[in-house]
Tab-separated table of C-alpha atoms and ligand atoms in Angstrom:
chain	number	residue	atom	x	y	z
A	1	MET	CA	0.000	0.000	0.000
A	2	THR	CA	1.348	3.434	-0.834
A	3	TYR	CA	0.394	6.231	1.489
A	4	LYS	CA	-0.907	9.522	0.182
A	5	ARG	CA	-2.060	11.228	3.367
A	6	ILE	CA	-0.742	10.394	6.813
A	7	LEU	CA	-1.239	11.566	10.354
A	8	LEU	CA	1.975	11.622	12.356
A	9	LYS	CA	1.654	11.501	16.131
A	10	LEU	CA	4.732	12.865	17.892
A	11	SER	CA	5.387	12.517	21.581
A	12	GLY	CA	5.894	15.716	23.535
A	13	GLU	CA	8.399	13.947	25.769
A	14	SER	CA	10.597	13.111	22.782
A	15	LEU	CA	10.891	16.824	22.079
A	16	MET	CA	12.910	17.145	25.300
A	17	GLY	CA	15.770	15.300	23.610
A	18	LYS	CA	18.611	15.321	26.111
A	19	LYS	CA	16.995	17.976	28.275
A	20	GLN	CA	15.008	17.402	31.467
A	21	PHE	CA	12.173	19.707	30.493
A	22	GLY	CA	10.913	21.754	27.560
A	23	ILE	CA	12.092	21.694	23.986
A	24	ASP	CA	15.482	20.594	22.664
A	25	ASN	CA	16.235	22.607	19.532
A	26	ASP	CA	18.358	19.862	17.979
A	27	ARG	CA	15.565	17.321	18.319
A	28	LEU	CA	13.086	19.825	16.937
A	29	SER	CA	15.171	20.474	13.842
A	30	ASP	CA	15.811	16.726	13.389
A	31	TYR	CA	12.043	16.196	13.333
A	32	ALA	CA	11.560	19.096	10.908
A	33	ASN	CA	14.138	17.621	8.514
A	34	GLU	CA	12.616	14.148	8.731
A	35	ILE	CA	9.178	15.564	7.963
A	36	LYS	CA	10.566	17.692	5.128
A	37	GLU	CA	11.862	14.570	3.378
A	38	ILE	CA	8.443	12.963	3.174
A	39	VAL	CA	6.647	16.212	2.291
A	40	ASN	CA	9.070	16.652	-0.625
A	41	GLN	CA	8.167	13.144	-1.672
A	42	GLY	CA	4.578	14.366	-2.144
A	43	ILE	CA	3.058	12.877	1.007
A	44	GLU	CA	0.315	14.936	2.675
A	45	VAL	CA	1.253	15.253	6.326
A	46	ALA	CA	-0.895	16.175	9.326
A	47	ILE	CA	0.622	16.163	12.805
A	48	VAL	CA	-0.627	15.835	16.358
A	49	ILE	CA	1.943	16.423	19.050
A	50	GLY	CA	1.710	15.701	22.764
A	51	GLY	CA	2.557	18.095	25.575
A	52	GLY	CA	4.216	15.861	28.162
A	53	ASN	CA	7.543	17.711	27.953
A	54	ILE	CA	5.786	20.738	29.430
A	55	PHE	CA	2.788	19.524	31.382
A	56	ARG	CA	0.873	16.297	31.999
A	57	GLY	CA	-2.729	16.526	33.203
A	58	ILE	CA	-2.723	13.112	34.825
A	59	GLN	CA	0.306	13.868	37.009
A	60	ALA	CA	-1.209	17.173	38.062
A	61	GLU	CA	-4.193	15.184	39.351
A	62	GLU	CA	-1.860	13.005	41.422
A	63	GLY	CA	-0.534	16.238	42.933
A	64	GLY	CA	-4.056	17.224	44.002
A	65	MET	CA	-5.097	19.410	41.067
A	66	GLU	CA	-8.524	18.897	39.580
A	67	ARG	CA	-8.193	16.627	36.533
A	68	THR	CA	-10.029	18.891	34.101
A	69	GLN	CA	-7.828	21.853	35.054
A	70	GLY	CA	-4.704	19.763	34.500
A	71	ASP	CA	-5.982	18.465	31.184
A	72	TYR	CA	-6.663	21.961	29.866
A	73	MET	CA	-3.130	22.966	30.910
A	74	GLY	CA	-1.865	19.925	28.999
A	75	MET	CA	-3.834	21.000	25.918
A	76	LEU	CA	-2.176	24.411	26.038
A	77	ALA	CA	1.196	22.659	26.278
A	78	THR	CA	0.466	20.905	22.963
A	79	VAL	CA	-0.157	24.313	21.369
A	80	ILE	CA	3.273	25.497	22.540
A	81	ASN	CA	4.874	22.400	21.002
A	82	GLY	CA	2.818	22.874	17.834
A	83	MET	CA	4.039	26.456	17.509
A	84	ALA	CA	7.640	25.335	17.991
A	85	LEU	CA	7.260	22.623	15.363
A	86	GLN	CA	5.577	25.065	12.992
A	87	SER	CA	8.540	27.434	13.255
A	88	ALA	CA	11.052	24.615	12.827
A	89	LEU	CA	9.274	23.391	9.688
A	90	GLU	CA	9.088	26.882	8.236
A	91	THR	CA	12.810	27.324	8.907
A	92	VAL	CA	13.497	24.389	6.579
A	93	GLY	CA	11.121	25.776	3.949
A	94	ILE	CA	7.973	23.747	4.574
A	95	LYS	CA	4.624	25.535	4.472
A	96	THR	CA	2.471	24.885	7.507
A	97	ARG	CA	-0.807	25.757	9.165
A	98	LEU	CA	-1.545	25.326	12.868
A	99	GLN	CA	-5.153	24.682	13.873
A	100	THR	CA	-6.316	24.452	17.454
A	101	ALA	CA	-9.255	22.642	19.034
A	102	ILE	CA	-9.623	25.476	21.546
A	103	GLU	CA	-10.125	28.792	19.823
A	104	MET	CA	-7.228	31.208	20.192
A	105	LYS	CA	-7.517	33.179	16.985
A	106	GLU	CA	-4.581	35.487	17.644
A	107	VAL	CA	-2.278	32.481	17.833
A	108	ALA	CA	-3.636	29.978	15.295
A	109	GLU	CA	-6.553	29.080	13.081
A	110	PRO	CA	-9.435	27.262	14.727
A	111	PHE	CA	-9.828	23.602	13.748
A	112	ILE	CA	-11.999	23.411	10.642
A	113	LYS	CA	-11.914	20.040	8.954
A	114	ARG	CA	-12.594	21.330	5.440
A	115	LYS	CA	-9.856	23.940	5.736
A	116	ALA	CA	-7.439	21.362	7.086
A	117	VAL	CA	-8.066	19.119	4.081
A	118	ARG	CA	-7.667	22.067	1.695
A	119	HIS	CA	-4.299	22.932	3.295
A	120	LEU	CA	-3.147	19.333	2.920
A	121	GLU	CA	-4.194	19.282	-0.736
A	122	LYS	CA	-2.045	22.378	-1.243
A	123	GLY	CA	0.968	20.601	0.226
A	124	ARG	CA	0.940	22.362	3.602
A	125	VAL	CA	1.713	20.446	6.753
A	126	VAL	CA	-1.212	20.844	9.142
A	127	ILE	CA	-0.477	20.697	12.854
A	128	PHE	CA	-3.440	20.106	15.151
A	129	GLY	CA	-3.034	21.646	18.596
A	130	ALA	CA	-4.982	21.484	21.878
A	131	GLY	CA	-5.845	17.791	21.575
A	132	THR	CA	-9.560	17.156	21.067
A	133	GLY	CA	-10.369	20.291	23.065
A	134	ASN	CA	-11.872	18.129	25.810
A	135	PRO	CA	-10.494	16.904	29.133
A	136	PHE	CA	-10.158	13.139	29.726
A	137	PHE	CA	-8.972	12.505	26.172
A	138	THR	CA	-5.325	11.874	25.345
A	139	THR	CA	-3.374	13.288	22.435
A	140	ASP	CA	-3.381	9.741	21.009
A	141	THR	CA	-7.171	10.001	20.904
A	142	ALA	CA	-6.873	13.432	19.266
A	143	ALA	CA	-4.530	11.883	16.693
A	144	SER	CA	-6.976	9.044	15.954
A	145	LEU	CA	-9.920	11.416	15.719
A	146	ARG	CA	-8.181	13.884	13.404
A	147	ALA	CA	-6.767	11.076	11.257
A	148	ILE	CA	-10.277	9.717	10.734
A	149	GLU	CA	-11.736	13.161	10.072
A	150	ILE	CA	-9.175	14.051	7.403
A	151	GLU	CA	-9.360	10.499	5.988
A	152	ALA	CA	-5.695	9.738	6.484
A	153	ASP	CA	-4.496	6.391	5.115
A	154	VAL	CA	-2.598	5.560	8.279
A	155	ILE	CA	-1.608	6.935	11.660
A	156	LEU	CA	2.104	6.826	12.413
A	157	LYS	CA	2.801	6.782	16.105
A	158	GLY	CA	6.345	7.900	16.803
A	159	THR	CA	7.738	6.459	20.046
A	160	ARG	CA	11.062	5.610	21.684
A	161	VAL	CA	10.763	1.902	20.843
A	162	ASP	CA	10.826	0.569	17.315
A	163	GLY	CA	7.477	-1.222	17.368
A	164	ILE	CA	5.180	-3.495	19.361
A	165	TYR	CA	6.842	-6.363	21.195
A	166	THR	CA	5.605	-9.573	22.821
A	167	ALA	CA	6.672	-7.982	26.147
A	168	ASP	CA	8.204	-4.675	27.226
A	169	PRO	CA	11.600	-4.691	25.440
A	170	GLU	CA	13.040	-2.297	28.022
A	171	LYS	CA	12.335	-4.879	30.765
A	172	ASP	CA	12.416	-8.254	29.009
A	173	SER	CA	15.385	-9.096	26.751
A	174	THR	CA	13.538	-12.074	25.190
A	175	ALA	CA	10.784	-9.815	23.817
A	176	ILE	CA	10.246	-10.144	20.053
A	177	LYS	CA	8.950	-7.417	17.746
A	178	TYR	CA	5.843	-7.958	15.631
A	179	ASP	CA	6.107	-6.750	12.022
A	180	THR	CA	2.329	-6.823	11.733
A	181	ILE	CA	-0.412	-7.602	14.234
A	182	THR	CA	-4.217	-7.399	14.150
A	183	PHE	CA	-6.321	-5.146	16.368
A	184	ASP	CA	-7.914	-8.264	17.899
A	185	GLU	CA	-4.539	-9.752	18.827
A	186	VAL	CA	-3.527	-6.502	20.509
A	187	TYR	CA	-6.701	-6.650	22.647
A	188	LYS	CA	-6.290	-10.357	23.368
A	189	LYS	CA	-2.639	-10.083	24.367
A	190	ARG	CA	-3.280	-6.832	26.264
A	191	LEU	CA	-0.431	-5.116	24.457
A	192	ASN	CA	0.073	-1.466	25.088
A	193	VAL	CA	-0.187	0.456	21.807
A	194	MET	CA	-2.374	3.455	22.637
A	195	ASP	CA	-5.005	4.062	25.280
A	196	MET	CA	-8.189	2.080	24.614
A	197	THR	CA	-10.266	5.080	23.486
A	198	ALA	CA	-7.724	5.957	20.798
A	199	PHE	CA	-7.137	2.348	19.813
A	200	THR	CA	-10.826	1.473	19.529
A	201	LEU	CA	-11.498	4.565	17.445
A	202	CYS	CA	-8.880	3.349	14.950
A	203	LYS	CA	-10.254	-0.192	14.928
A	204	GLU	CA	-13.862	0.858	14.409
A	205	ASN	CA	-12.862	3.094	11.522
A	206	LYS	CA	-10.421	0.576	10.014
A	207	LEU	CA	-7.548	3.007	10.326
A	208	PRO	CA	-4.196	1.176	10.396
A	209	ILE	CA	-1.599	2.235	12.974
A	210	ILE	CA	2.165	2.008	12.593
A	211	VAL	CA	4.202	2.232	15.783
A	212	PHE	CA	7.835	3.102	15.129
A	213	ASP	CA	10.930	4.745	16.586
A	214	MET	CA	10.838	8.368	15.481
A	215	ASP	CA	14.112	9.226	17.182
A	216	THR	CA	16.301	7.260	14.764
A	217	PRO	CA	17.091	9.527	11.809
A	218	GLY	CA	15.729	8.274	8.487
A	219	ASN	CA	13.054	6.052	10.049
A	220	LEU	CA	10.075	8.177	9.068
A	221	LYS	CA	11.001	7.967	5.397
A	222	LYS	CA	11.648	4.235	5.678
A	223	VAL	CA	8.243	3.652	7.257
A	224	ILE	CA	6.516	5.628	4.502
A	225	ASN	CA	8.403	3.738	1.810
A	226	GLN	CA	7.960	0.432	3.679
A	227	GLU	CA	11.660	-0.322	3.778
A	228	GLU	CA	13.536	-2.599	6.197
A	229	ASN	CA	10.506	-3.678	8.260
A	230	ILE	CA	10.691	-0.590	10.425
A	231	GLY	CA	8.048	-0.502	13.185
A	232	THR	CA	4.906	-2.586	13.656
A	233	LEU	CA	1.758	-2.294	11.542
A	234	VAL	CA	-1.564	-2.816	13.336
A	235	GLU	CA	-4.340	-3.666	10.925
A	236	ILE	CA	-7.822	-5.210	10.811
B	1	LIG	P1	-6.110	29.286	1.153
B	1	LIG	O1	-6.728	30.601	0.943
B	1	LIG	O2	-7.069	28.122	1.069
B	1	LIG	O3	-4.906	29.037	0.286
B	1	LIG	O4	-5.575	29.179	2.676
B	1	LIG	P2	-4.766	30.226	3.538
B	1	LIG	O5	-4.518	29.565	4.852
B	1	LIG	O6	-3.551	30.745	2.852
B	1	LIG	O7	-5.782	31.418	3.636
B	1	LIG	P3	-6.253	32.285	4.820
B	1	LIG	O8	-6.570	33.599	4.198
B	1	LIG	O9	-7.311	31.559	5.580
B	1	LIG	O10	-4.989	32.425	5.776
B	1	LIG	C1	-3.921	33.281	5.563
B	1	LIG	C2	-2.999	33.191	6.764
B	1	LIG	O11	-3.704	33.580	7.927
B	1	LIG	C3	-2.458	31.791	7.050
B	1	LIG	O12	-1.138	31.887	7.539
B	1	LIG	C4	-3.374	31.255	8.139
B	1	LIG	O13	-2.745	30.302	8.979
B	1	LIG	C5	-3.681	32.547	8.881
B	1	LIG	N1	-5.001	32.450	9.519
B	1	LIG	C6	-6.180	32.154	8.962
B	1	LIG	N2	-7.179	32.158	9.863
B	1	LIG	C7	-6.597	32.476	11.045
B	1	LIG	C8	-7.080	32.634	12.390
B	1	LIG	O14	-8.253	32.476	12.705
B	1	LIG	N3	-6.138	32.958	13.338
B	1	LIG	C9	-4.835	33.111	13.039
B	1	LIG	N4	-3.985	33.415	14.019
B	1	LIG	N5	-4.352	32.989	11.813
B	1	LIG	C10	-5.221	32.659	10.821
């Protein structure tokens, strides 16, 4: 299958690179260059980025903050990351539009599906900020939702590990990577791919997911071109 339109989910935490907090400029420009390669190949790219390098709603709740308050703070964190990524992409000559699920017109366009699709058709990278705009939903769920709305061919989930394993590869050295796996097997084996809301949304809408290591240079292009069995494909 060749991909025409993809939704790339980036982790906010990965943006920290070697730092303890915030945004590492080297990592940001690495991501921008990786994305540039596939845009120049003619792929339509939409992006959802997390906010965990700045703020995590769920941890705020553990500290005694009301969950909804923490989640809204987390959504704002994703807008900050989206703005940073937008600048980094524009620095390398890629046209972008940032749309947010919470209106903040001075900063970005509001999310309008038809406009997003139009931007993609014109070769602009569209970054979706502020998650779904609702508390209790993760940025993985925002990524699934937006991918379905814009009719992406696939959602690419960039992580620190290079796919889905039979066990946690950081804890179990005998763990083996799946090249492909079905949604049903993921449920049955209780593998951790995305939270259940996000995962089920993909399954019900027959949207394939590829989990891959975004922090190894060149991987994004290899995944798109289906070279070297990079990552794990989850399909119906
Ligand atoms: P087309 O006309 O379809 O090619 O799209 P366009 O995005 O170039 O047109 P538009 O006139 O909507 O936008 C021009 C610029 O203004 C772009 O950089 C948009 O991102 C930006 N823009 C559009 N709407 C808003 C908004 O509500 N808030 C902010 N901050 N910027 C906006």
